[in-house]
Coordinates of C-alpha atoms in Angstrom, one line a residue:
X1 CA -5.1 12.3 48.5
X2 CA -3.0 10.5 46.2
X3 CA -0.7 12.5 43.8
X4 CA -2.2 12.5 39.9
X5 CA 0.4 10.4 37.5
X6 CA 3.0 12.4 35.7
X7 CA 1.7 11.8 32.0
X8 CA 4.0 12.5 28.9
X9 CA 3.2 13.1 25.4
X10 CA 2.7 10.0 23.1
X11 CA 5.6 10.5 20.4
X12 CA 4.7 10.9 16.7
X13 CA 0.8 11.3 17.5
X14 CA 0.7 15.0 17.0
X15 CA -2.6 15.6 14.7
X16 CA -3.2 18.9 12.6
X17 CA -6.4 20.4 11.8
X18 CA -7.3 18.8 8.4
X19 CA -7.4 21.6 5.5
X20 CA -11.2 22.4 4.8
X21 CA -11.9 21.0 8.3
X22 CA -14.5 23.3 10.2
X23 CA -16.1 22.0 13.7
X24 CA -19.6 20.8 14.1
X25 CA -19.5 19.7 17.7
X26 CA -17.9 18.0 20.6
X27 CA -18.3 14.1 20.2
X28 CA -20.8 12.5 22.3
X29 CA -19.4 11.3 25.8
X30 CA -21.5 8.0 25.3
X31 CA -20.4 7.4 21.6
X32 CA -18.8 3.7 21.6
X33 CA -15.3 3.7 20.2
X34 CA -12.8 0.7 19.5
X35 CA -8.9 1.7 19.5
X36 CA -6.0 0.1 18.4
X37 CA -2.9 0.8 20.9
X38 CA 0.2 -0.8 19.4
X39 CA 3.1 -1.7 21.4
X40 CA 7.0 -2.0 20.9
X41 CA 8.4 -5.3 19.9
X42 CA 10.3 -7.4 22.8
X43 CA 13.2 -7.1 21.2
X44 CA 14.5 -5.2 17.9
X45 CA 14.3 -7.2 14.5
X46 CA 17.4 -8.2 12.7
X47 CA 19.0 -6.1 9.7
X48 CA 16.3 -6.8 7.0
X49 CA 19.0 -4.9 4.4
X50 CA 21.7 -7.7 5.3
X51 CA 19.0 -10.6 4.2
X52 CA 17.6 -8.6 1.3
X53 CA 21.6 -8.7 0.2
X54 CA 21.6 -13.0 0.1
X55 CA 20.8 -14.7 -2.3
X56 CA 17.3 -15.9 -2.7
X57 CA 18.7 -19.9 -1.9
X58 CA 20.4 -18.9 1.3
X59 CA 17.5 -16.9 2.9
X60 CA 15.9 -18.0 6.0
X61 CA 12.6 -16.1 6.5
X62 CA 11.3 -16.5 10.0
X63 CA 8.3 -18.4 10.5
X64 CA 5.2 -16.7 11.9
X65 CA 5.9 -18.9 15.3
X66 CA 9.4 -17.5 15.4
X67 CA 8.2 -14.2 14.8
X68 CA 5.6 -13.7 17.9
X69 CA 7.7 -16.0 20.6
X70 CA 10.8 -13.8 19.6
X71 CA 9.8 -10.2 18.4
X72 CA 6.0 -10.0 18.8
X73 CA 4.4 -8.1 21.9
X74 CA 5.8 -9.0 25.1
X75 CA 3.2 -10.3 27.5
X76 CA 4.2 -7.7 30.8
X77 CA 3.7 -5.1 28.2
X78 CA 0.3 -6.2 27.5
X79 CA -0.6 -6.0 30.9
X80 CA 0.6 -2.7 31.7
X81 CA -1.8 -1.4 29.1
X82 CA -4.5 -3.8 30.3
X83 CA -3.9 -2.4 33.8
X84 CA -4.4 1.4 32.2
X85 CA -7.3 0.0 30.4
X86 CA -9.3 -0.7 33.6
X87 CA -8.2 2.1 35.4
X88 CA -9.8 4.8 32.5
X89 CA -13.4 2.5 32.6
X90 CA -12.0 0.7 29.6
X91 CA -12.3 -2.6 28.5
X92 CA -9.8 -5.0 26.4
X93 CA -11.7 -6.5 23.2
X94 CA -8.7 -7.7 22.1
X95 CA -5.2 -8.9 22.0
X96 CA -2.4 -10.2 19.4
X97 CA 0.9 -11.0 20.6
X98 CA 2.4 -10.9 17.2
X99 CA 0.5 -8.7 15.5
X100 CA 1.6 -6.1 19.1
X101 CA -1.8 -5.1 19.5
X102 CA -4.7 -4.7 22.1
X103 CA -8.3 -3.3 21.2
X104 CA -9.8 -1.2 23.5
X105 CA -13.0 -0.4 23.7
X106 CA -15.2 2.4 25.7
X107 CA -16.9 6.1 25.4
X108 CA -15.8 9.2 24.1
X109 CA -15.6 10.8 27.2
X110 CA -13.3 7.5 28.9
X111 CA -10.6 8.3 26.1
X112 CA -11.0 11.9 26.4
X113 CA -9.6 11.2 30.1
X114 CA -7.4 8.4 29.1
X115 CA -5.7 10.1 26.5
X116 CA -5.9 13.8 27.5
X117 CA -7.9 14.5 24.4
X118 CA -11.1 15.8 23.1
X119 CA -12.4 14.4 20.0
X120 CA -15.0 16.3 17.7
X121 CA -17.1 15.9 15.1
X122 CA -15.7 18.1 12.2
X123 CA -17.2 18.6 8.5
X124 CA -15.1 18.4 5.5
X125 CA -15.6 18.7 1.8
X126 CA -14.6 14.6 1.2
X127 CA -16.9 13.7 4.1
X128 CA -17.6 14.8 8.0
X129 CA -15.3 13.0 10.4
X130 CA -13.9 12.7 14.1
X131 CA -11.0 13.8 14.8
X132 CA -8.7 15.8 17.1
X133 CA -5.9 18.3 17.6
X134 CA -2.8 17.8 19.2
X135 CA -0.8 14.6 20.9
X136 CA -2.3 12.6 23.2
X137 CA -1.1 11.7 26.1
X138 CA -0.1 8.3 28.6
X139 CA 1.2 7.5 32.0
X140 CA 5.0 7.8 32.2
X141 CA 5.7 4.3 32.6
X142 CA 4.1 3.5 29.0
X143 CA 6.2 5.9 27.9
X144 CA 8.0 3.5 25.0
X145 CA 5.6 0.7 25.8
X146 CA 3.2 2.1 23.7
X147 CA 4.0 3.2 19.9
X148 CA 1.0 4.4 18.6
X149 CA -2.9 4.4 19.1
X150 CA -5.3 4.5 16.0
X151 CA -8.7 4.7 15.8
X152 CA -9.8 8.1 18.0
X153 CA -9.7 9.8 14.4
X154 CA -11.5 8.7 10.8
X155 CA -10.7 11.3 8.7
X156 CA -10.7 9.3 5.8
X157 CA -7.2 9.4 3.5
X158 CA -8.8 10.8 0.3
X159 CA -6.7 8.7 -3.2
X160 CA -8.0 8.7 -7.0
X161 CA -9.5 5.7 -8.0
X162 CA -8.2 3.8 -10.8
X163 CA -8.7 5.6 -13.8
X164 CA -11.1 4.5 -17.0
X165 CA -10.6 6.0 -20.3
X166 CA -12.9 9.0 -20.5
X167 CA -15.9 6.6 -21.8
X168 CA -17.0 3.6 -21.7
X169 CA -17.9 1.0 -24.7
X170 CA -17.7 -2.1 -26.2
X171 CA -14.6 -3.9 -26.8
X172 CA -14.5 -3.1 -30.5
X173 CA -15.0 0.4 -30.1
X174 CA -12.4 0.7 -26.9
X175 CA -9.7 -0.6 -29.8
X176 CA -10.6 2.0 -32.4
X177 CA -11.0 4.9 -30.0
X178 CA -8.1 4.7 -28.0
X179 CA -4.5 4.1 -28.8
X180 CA -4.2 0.6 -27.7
X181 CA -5.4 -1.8 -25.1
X182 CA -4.3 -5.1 -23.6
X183 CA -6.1 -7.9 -22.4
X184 CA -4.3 -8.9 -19.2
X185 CA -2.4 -11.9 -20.8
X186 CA -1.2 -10.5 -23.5
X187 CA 0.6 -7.9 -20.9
X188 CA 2.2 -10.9 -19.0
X189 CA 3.6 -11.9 -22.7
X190 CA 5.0 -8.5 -24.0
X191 CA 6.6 -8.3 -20.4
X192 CA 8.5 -11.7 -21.1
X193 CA 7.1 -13.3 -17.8
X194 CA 8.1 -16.9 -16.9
X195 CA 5.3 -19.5 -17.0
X196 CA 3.5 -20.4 -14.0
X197 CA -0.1 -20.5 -12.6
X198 CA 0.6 -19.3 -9.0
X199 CA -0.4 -23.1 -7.5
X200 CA 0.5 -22.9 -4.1
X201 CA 0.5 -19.7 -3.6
X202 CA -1.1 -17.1 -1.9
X203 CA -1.3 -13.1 -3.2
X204 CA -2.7 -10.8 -0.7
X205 CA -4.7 -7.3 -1.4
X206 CA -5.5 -4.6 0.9
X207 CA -8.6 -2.7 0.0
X208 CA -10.2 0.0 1.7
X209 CA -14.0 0.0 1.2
X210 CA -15.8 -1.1 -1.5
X211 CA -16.1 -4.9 -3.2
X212 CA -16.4 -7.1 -5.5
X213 CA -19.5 -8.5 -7.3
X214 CA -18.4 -12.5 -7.8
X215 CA -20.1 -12.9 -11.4
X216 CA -17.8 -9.9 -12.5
X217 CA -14.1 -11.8 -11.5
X218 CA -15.9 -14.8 -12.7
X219 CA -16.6 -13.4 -16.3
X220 CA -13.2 -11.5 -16.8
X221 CA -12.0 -14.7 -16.1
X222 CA -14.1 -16.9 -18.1
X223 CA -13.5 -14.3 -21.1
X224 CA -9.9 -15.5 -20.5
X225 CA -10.7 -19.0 -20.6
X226 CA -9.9 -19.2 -17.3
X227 CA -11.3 -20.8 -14.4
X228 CA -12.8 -18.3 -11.4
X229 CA -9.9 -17.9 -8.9
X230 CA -9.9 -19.3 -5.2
X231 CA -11.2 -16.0 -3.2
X232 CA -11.1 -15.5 0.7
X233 CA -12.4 -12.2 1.9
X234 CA -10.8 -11.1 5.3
X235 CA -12.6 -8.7 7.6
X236 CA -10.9 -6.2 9.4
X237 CA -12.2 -4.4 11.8
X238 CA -16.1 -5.3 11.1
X239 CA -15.5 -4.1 7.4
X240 CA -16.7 -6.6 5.1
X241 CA -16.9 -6.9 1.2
X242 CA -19.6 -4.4 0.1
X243 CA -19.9 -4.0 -2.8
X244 CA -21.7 -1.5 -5.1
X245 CA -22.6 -0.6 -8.9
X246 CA -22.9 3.3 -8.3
X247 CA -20.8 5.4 -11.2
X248 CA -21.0 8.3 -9.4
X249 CA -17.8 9.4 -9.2
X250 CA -19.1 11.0 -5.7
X251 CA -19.4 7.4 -4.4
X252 CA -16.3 6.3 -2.5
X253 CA -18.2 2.9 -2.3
X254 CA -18.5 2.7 -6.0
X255 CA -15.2 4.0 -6.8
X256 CA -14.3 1.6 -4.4
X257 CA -15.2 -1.5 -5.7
X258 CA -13.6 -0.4 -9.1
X259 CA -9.9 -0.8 -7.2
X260 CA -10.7 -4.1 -5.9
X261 CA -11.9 -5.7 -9.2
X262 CA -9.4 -4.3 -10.9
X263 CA -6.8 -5.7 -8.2
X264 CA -8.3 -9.0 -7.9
X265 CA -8.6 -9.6 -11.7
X266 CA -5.0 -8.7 -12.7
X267 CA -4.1 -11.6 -10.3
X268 CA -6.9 -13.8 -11.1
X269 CA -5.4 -13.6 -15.1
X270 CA -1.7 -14.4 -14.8
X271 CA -1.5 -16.2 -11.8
X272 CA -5.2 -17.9 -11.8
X273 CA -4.4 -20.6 -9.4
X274 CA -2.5 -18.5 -6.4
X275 CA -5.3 -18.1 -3.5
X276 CA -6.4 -14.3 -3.4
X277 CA -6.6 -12.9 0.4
X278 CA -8.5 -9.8 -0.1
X279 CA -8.3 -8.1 3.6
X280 CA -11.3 -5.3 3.6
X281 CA -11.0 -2.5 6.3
X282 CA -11.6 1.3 6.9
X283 CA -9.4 3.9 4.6
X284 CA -8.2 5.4 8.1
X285 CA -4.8 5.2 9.8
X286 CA -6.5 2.6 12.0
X287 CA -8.1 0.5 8.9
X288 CA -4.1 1.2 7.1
X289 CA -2.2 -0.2 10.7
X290 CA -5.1 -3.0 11.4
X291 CA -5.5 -4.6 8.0
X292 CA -1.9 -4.6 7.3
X293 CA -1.0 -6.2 10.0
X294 CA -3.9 -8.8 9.4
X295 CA -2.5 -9.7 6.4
X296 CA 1.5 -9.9 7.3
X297 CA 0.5 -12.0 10.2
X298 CA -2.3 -14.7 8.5
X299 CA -1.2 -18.1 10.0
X300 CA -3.9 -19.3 7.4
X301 CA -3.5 -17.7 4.2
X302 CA 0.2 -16.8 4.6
X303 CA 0.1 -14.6 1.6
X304 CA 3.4 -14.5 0.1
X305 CA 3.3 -11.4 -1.7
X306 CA 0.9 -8.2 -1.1
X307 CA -0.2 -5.7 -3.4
X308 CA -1.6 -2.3 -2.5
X309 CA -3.3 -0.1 -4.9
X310 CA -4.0 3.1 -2.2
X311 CA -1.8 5.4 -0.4
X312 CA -1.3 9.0 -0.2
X313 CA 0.8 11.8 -0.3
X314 CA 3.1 12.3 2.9
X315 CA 1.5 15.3 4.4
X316 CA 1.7 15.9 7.9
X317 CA -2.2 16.7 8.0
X318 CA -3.2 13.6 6.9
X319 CA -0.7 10.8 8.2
X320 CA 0.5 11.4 11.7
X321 CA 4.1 10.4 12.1
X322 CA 3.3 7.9 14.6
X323 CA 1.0 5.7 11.8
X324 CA 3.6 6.1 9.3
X325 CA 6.2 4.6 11.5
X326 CA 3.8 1.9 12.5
X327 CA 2.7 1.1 9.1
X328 CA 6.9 1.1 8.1
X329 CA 7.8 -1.3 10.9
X330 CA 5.0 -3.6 9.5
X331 CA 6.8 -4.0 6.1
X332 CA 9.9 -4.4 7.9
X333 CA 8.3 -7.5 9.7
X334 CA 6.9 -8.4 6.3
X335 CA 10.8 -8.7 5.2
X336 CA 11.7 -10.7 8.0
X337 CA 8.6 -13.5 6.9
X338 CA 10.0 -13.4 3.2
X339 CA 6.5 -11.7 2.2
X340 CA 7.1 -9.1 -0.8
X341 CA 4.6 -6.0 -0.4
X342 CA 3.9 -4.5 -4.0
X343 CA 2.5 -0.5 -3.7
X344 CA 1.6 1.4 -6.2
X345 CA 3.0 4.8 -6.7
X346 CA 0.3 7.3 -7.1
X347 CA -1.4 8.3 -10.5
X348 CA -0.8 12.2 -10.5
X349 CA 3.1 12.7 -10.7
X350 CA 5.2 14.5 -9.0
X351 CA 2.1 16.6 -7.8
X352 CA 0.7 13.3 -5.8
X353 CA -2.7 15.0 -5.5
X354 CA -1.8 18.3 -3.7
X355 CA -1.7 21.4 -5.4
X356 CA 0.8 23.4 -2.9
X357 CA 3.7 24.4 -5.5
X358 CA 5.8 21.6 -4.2
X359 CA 6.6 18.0 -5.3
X360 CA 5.9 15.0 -3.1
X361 CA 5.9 11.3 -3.2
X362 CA 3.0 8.9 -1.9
X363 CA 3.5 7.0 1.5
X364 CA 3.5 3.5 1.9
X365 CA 5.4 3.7 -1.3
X366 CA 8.0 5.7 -0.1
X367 CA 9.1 3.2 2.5
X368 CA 11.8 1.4 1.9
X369 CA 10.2 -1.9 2.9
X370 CA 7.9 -1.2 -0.2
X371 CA 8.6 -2.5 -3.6
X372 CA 7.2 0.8 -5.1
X373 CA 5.8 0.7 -8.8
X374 CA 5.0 3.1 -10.9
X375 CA 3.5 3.8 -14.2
X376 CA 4.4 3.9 -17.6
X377 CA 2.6 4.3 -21.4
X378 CA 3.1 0.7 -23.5
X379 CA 2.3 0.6 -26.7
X380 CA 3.1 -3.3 -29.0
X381 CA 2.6 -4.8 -32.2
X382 CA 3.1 -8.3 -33.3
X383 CA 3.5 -9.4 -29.9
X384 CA 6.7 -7.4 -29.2
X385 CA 7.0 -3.8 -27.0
X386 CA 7.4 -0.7 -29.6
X387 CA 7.4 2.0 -27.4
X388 CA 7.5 2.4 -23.7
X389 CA 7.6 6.1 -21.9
X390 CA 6.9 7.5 -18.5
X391 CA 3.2 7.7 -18.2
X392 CA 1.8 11.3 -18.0
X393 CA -0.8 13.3 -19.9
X394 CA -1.2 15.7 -17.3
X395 CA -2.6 17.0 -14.6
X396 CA -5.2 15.5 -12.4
X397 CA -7.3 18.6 -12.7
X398 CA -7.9 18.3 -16.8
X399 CA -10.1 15.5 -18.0
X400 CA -8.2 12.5 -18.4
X401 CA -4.8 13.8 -16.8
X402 CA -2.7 11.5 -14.8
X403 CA 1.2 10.6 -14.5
X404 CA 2.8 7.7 -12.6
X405 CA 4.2 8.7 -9.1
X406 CA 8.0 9.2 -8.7
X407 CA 9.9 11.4 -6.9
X408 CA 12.3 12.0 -3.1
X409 CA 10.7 11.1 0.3
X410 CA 10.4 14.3 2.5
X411 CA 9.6 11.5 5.2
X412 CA 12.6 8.4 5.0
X413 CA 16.2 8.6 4.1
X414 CA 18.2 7.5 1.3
X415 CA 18.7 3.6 2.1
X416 CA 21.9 2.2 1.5
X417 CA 21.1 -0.4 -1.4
X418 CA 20.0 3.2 -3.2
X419 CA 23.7 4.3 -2.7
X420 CA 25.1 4.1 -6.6
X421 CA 21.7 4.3 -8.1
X422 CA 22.1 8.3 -8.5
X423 CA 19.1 8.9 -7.3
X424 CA 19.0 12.8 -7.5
X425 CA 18.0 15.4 -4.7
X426 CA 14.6 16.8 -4.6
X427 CA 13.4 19.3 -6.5
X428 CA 11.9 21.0 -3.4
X429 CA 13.7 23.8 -1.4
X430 CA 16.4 22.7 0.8
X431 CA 16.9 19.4 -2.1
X432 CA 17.1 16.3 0.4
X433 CA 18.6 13.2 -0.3
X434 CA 15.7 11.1 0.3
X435 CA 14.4 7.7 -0.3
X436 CA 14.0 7.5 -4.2
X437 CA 10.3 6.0 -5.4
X438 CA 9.6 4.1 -7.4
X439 CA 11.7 1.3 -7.7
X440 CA 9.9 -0.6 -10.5
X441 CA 6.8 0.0 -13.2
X442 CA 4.5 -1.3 -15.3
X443 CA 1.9 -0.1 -18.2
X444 CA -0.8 2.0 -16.2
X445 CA -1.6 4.7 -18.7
X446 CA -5.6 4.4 -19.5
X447 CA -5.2 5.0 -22.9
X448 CA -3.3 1.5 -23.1
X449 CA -5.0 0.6 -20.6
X450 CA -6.5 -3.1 -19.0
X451 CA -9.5 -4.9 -20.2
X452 CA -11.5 -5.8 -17.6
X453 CA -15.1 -6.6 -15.9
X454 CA -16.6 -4.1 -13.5
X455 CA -20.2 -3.5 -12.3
X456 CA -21.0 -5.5 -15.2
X457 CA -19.9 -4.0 -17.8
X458 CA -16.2 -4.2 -20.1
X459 CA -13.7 -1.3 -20.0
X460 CA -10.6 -0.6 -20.2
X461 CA -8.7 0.8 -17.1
X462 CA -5.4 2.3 -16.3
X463 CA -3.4 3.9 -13.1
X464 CA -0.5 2.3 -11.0
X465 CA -3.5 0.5 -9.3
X466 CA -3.0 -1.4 -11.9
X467 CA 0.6 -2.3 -12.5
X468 CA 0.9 -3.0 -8.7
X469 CA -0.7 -6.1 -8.7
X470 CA 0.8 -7.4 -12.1
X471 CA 4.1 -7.0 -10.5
X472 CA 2.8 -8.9 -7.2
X473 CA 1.4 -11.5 -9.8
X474 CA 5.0 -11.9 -11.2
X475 CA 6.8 -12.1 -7.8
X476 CA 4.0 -15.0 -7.7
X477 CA 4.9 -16.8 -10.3
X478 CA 9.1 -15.9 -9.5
X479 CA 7.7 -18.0 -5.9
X480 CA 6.7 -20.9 -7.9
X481 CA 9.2 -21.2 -10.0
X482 CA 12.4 -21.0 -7.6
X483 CA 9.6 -23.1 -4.9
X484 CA 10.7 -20.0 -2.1
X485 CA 9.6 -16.7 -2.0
X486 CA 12.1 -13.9 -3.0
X487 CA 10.3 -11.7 0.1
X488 CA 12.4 -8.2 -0.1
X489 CA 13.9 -7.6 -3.1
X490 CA 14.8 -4.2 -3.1
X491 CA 18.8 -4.8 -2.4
X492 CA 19.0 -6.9 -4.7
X493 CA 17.2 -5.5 -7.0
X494 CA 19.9 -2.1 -6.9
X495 CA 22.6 -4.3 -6.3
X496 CA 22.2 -5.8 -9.9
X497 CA 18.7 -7.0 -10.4
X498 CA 17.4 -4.1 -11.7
X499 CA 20.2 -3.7 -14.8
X500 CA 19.4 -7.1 -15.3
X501 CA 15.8 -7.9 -15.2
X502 CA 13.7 -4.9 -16.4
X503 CA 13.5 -3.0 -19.3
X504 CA 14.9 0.4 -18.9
X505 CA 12.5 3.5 -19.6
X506 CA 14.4 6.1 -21.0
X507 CA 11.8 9.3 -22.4
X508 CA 9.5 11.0 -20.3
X509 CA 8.8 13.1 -17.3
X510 CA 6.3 13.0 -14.0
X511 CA 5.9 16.7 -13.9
X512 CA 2.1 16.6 -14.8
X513 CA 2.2 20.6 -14.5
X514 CA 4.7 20.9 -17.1
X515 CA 7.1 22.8 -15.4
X516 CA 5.5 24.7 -12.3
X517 CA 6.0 22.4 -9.6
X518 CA 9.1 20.3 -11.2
X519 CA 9.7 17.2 -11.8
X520 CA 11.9 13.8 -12.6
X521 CA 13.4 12.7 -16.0
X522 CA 13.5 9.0 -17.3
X523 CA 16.8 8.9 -18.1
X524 CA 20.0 5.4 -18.5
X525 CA 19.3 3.1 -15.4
X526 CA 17.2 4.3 -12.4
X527 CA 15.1 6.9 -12.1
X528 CA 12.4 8.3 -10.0
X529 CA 9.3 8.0 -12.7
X530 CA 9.9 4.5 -13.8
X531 CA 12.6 3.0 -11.1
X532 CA 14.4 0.5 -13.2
X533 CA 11.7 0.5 -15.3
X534 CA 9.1 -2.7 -16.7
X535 CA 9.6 -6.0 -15.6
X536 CA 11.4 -8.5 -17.9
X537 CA 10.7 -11.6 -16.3
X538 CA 12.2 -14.5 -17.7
X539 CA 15.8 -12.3 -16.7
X540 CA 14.3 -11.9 -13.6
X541 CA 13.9 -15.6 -12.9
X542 CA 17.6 -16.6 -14.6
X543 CA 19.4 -13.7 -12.6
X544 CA 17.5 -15.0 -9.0
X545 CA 18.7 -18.3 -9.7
X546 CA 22.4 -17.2 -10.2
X547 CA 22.2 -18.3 -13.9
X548 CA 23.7 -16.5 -16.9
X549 CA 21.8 -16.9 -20.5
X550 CA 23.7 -15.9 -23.7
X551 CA 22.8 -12.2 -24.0
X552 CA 22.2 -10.7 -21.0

């Protein structure tokens, strides 16, 4: 009898009980599931810290052809796991050389055996899932081969949606009840941004769930004078734009399809004529890994610049070390195409939704592929910036609380290019000297909020959701003007960007507790609530093209 293969634990895919989890049952053995297993690169990508250092003329991005021949999936690698596939009654659905992927599919009780797991139903308060406890585990010799495999769990990752004002009216009385609100334009004007219309180029959004309703992006943009932007919807993973008018805040699909309208009509205003690739998947670690790697690797669309309005806080319950490093190594390989990846912060501080004691930043922000934005309070008159702070009125947990995230990665070190940007130690126990989000913001405080269309009717709408894609619109517009995308920018932009081309927030906190959990000042130069601060973009442009202008 032949002896059983030594098996070995499958690094990083440790999974906790979720808090508030309770088990219902043992999954079905004859339930279908579809799975994700991503493997290592053929060889290790270049320094993506020495290219974000260069100049923006004497970059050379690698094209998506350079990218699978040389670091995508190597084909003996794919057949090792196609070989373990067939030998655990699985089957290959599919397979993507660059994007290092292969989709099983098969029962429950095939990747119970496969994996040396057993997946169960659980309930939950934010919805009943299935899920596990514990790694899994693979046959030594895929021991490396294979980096990560998503889809066995869909606990969904739980985020705030963007945030209205606390009512909804007309425009007129949105003006005289709260303290000042911005048509979309007027924003790109008060933030000094260079013209441009985004021809030629293509902004990407990630959504998770949710939709759009076409006659709502079409009348925000003909309230603009605009004409109705050039949309592509992706599917992922079978997930497809679905849209839906519910305002029950209980209504992840409702909720939902507030994100993505808000996302897509940001861009659709300042940069009308880029091409919007709106990639729709599942809020799981499998939807995060399989839609961002969908949209990095789009030999059609080719976005140059992403924008993410979702994450969450890095808690080892709810990511598993594994998908972050996954999810990481994806906006690496965005660096290496020259494609810019825009994430918003968080909208609750330095609490980032938890309510532990402790202070935490939100993942993929935190990574320091991300060009992480966060939120601030603008208020204008006569076409000029008055006052701009660090965005926070509180906590989450009181009506119409929220902050802009900020803070010190428990997860990713301090990267070099942060080196002389003082970015403090964190507040937490033991202080580490951690990545330092965010790097840039923008206005996201509700009460100053966006005009826009949703479900129909006009409101005004806040959060870093927001201020995440009007900085992917600028890096748009930046792409048009110099005719070459800036990709990653976060060297430079601590190098001497950042000085240069934003407007430095200087009052404020992201403490939304006031004190109990501590927090980050604004303060002179960087700081983690508002990074450099709001984007000034015509000295964005001049400093990128290695000009000087009389007063900078």
């Amino acid at each position: 009898m032949p002896e059983p293969k030594r098996t070995v634990p499958l690094a990083g895919s440790e999974r906790m009980l979720v808090p508030g989890a309770r088990v219902l049952r043992a999954a079905h053995e004859n339930e279908w599931l579809e799975v994700t297993v991503r493997l290592r690169r053929r060889r290790p990508l270049p320094s993506v810290d020495d290219l974000g250092m260069r100049p923006i003329h004497q970059r050379q991005h690698l094209r998506h052809e350079q990218f699978q021949t040389t670091y995508g999936a190597h084909p003996e690698d794919v057949s090792q796991v196609e070989a373990f596939a067939a030998a655990h009654g699985l089957r290959v659905q599919g397979k993507e050389l660059a994007r290092r992927s292969v989709v099983l599919g098969g029962t429950v009780s095939s990747f119970n055996r496969a994996f040396s797991t057993r997946l169960m139903h659980y309930e939950h308060p934010d919805g009943a899932f299935r899920g596990r406890v514990g790694p899994l585990s693979l046959p030594a010799e895929l021991e490396g081969v294979v980096t990560g495999v998503f889809g066995l769990d869909t606990h969904r990752l739980i985020r705030h949606h963007p945030r209205p004002r606390p009512l909804r009216t007309s425009h007129a009385l949105v003006t005289r009840e709260l303290p000042q609100v911005f048509s979309i334009p007027d924003l790109a004007t008060l933030y000094n941004f260079p013209e441009g219309d985004g021809a030629g180029q293509c902004v990407g959004l990630l959504e998770f769930g949710g939709g759009y309703f076409p006659e709502d992006v079409e009348q925000s943009a003909r309230d603009l004078g605009l004409p109705m932007p050039e949309v592509v919807a992706v599917s992922v993973d079978g997930v497809r734009n679905t849209p839906s008018r519910s305002k029950d805040p209980r209504s992840s699909q409702g909720a939902s399809t507030g994100e993505v309208e808000l996302d897509m009509e940001v861009v659709g205003a300042l940069v009308p004529l880029a091409r919007q690739a709106v990639y729709f998947s599942d809020f799981t670690e499998k939807g995060w890994v399989d839609s961002l790697a969908a949209a990095i690797h789009d030999t059609e669309n080719k976005p140059s610049v992403l924008s993410i309005s979702w994450g969450f806080s890095e808690m080892d319950s709810i990511w598993t070390p594994a998908c972050m490093e996954e999810v990481n190594e994806l906006l690496q390989e965005a660096a290496t195409l020259g494609i810019t990846v825009c994430v918003a912060s968080g909208d609750d501080g330095s609490e980032a939704q938890e309510q532990d004691g402790y202070a935490h930043v939100v993942f993929p922000a935190s990574s320091p592929y991300a060009l992480a934005v966060g939120g601030t309070t603008l208020l204008a008159n006569g076409g000029a910036i008055t006052e701009e702070k660090v965005w926070n009125t509180g906590s989450q947990l009181q009506p119409g609380g929220g902050a802009g995230g900020g803070g010190i990665s428990a997860y990713f070190a301090r990267p070099s290019w942060q080196g002389n940007a003082q970015v403090p130690a964190s507040v937490n126990p033991g202080h580490r000297l951690g990545r330092g989000v965010p790097d840039v913001a923008a206005n996201a405080d509700p009460y100053t909020g966006y005009l826009v269309v949703s479900k129909g009717e006009r409101g005004a709408v806040g959060g870093t959701s927001a201020a995440a894609p009007l900085w992917a619109s600028l890096i748009a517009r930046l792409n048009q003007q110099l005719g070459r995308p800036v990709g990653y920018l976060n060297p430079l932009l601590y190098a001497s960007l950042g000085r240069v081309g934003c407007n430095d927030i200087t009052v404020g906190t992201n403490d939304p507790t006031f004190g109990r959990i501590g927090g980050y000042a604004a303060g002179p130069g960087w700081d983690a609530c508002t990074g450099w601060g709001s984007p000034n973009g015509q000295r964005l442009l001049a400093t990128l093209r290695g000009t000087s202008e009389q007063g900078f």
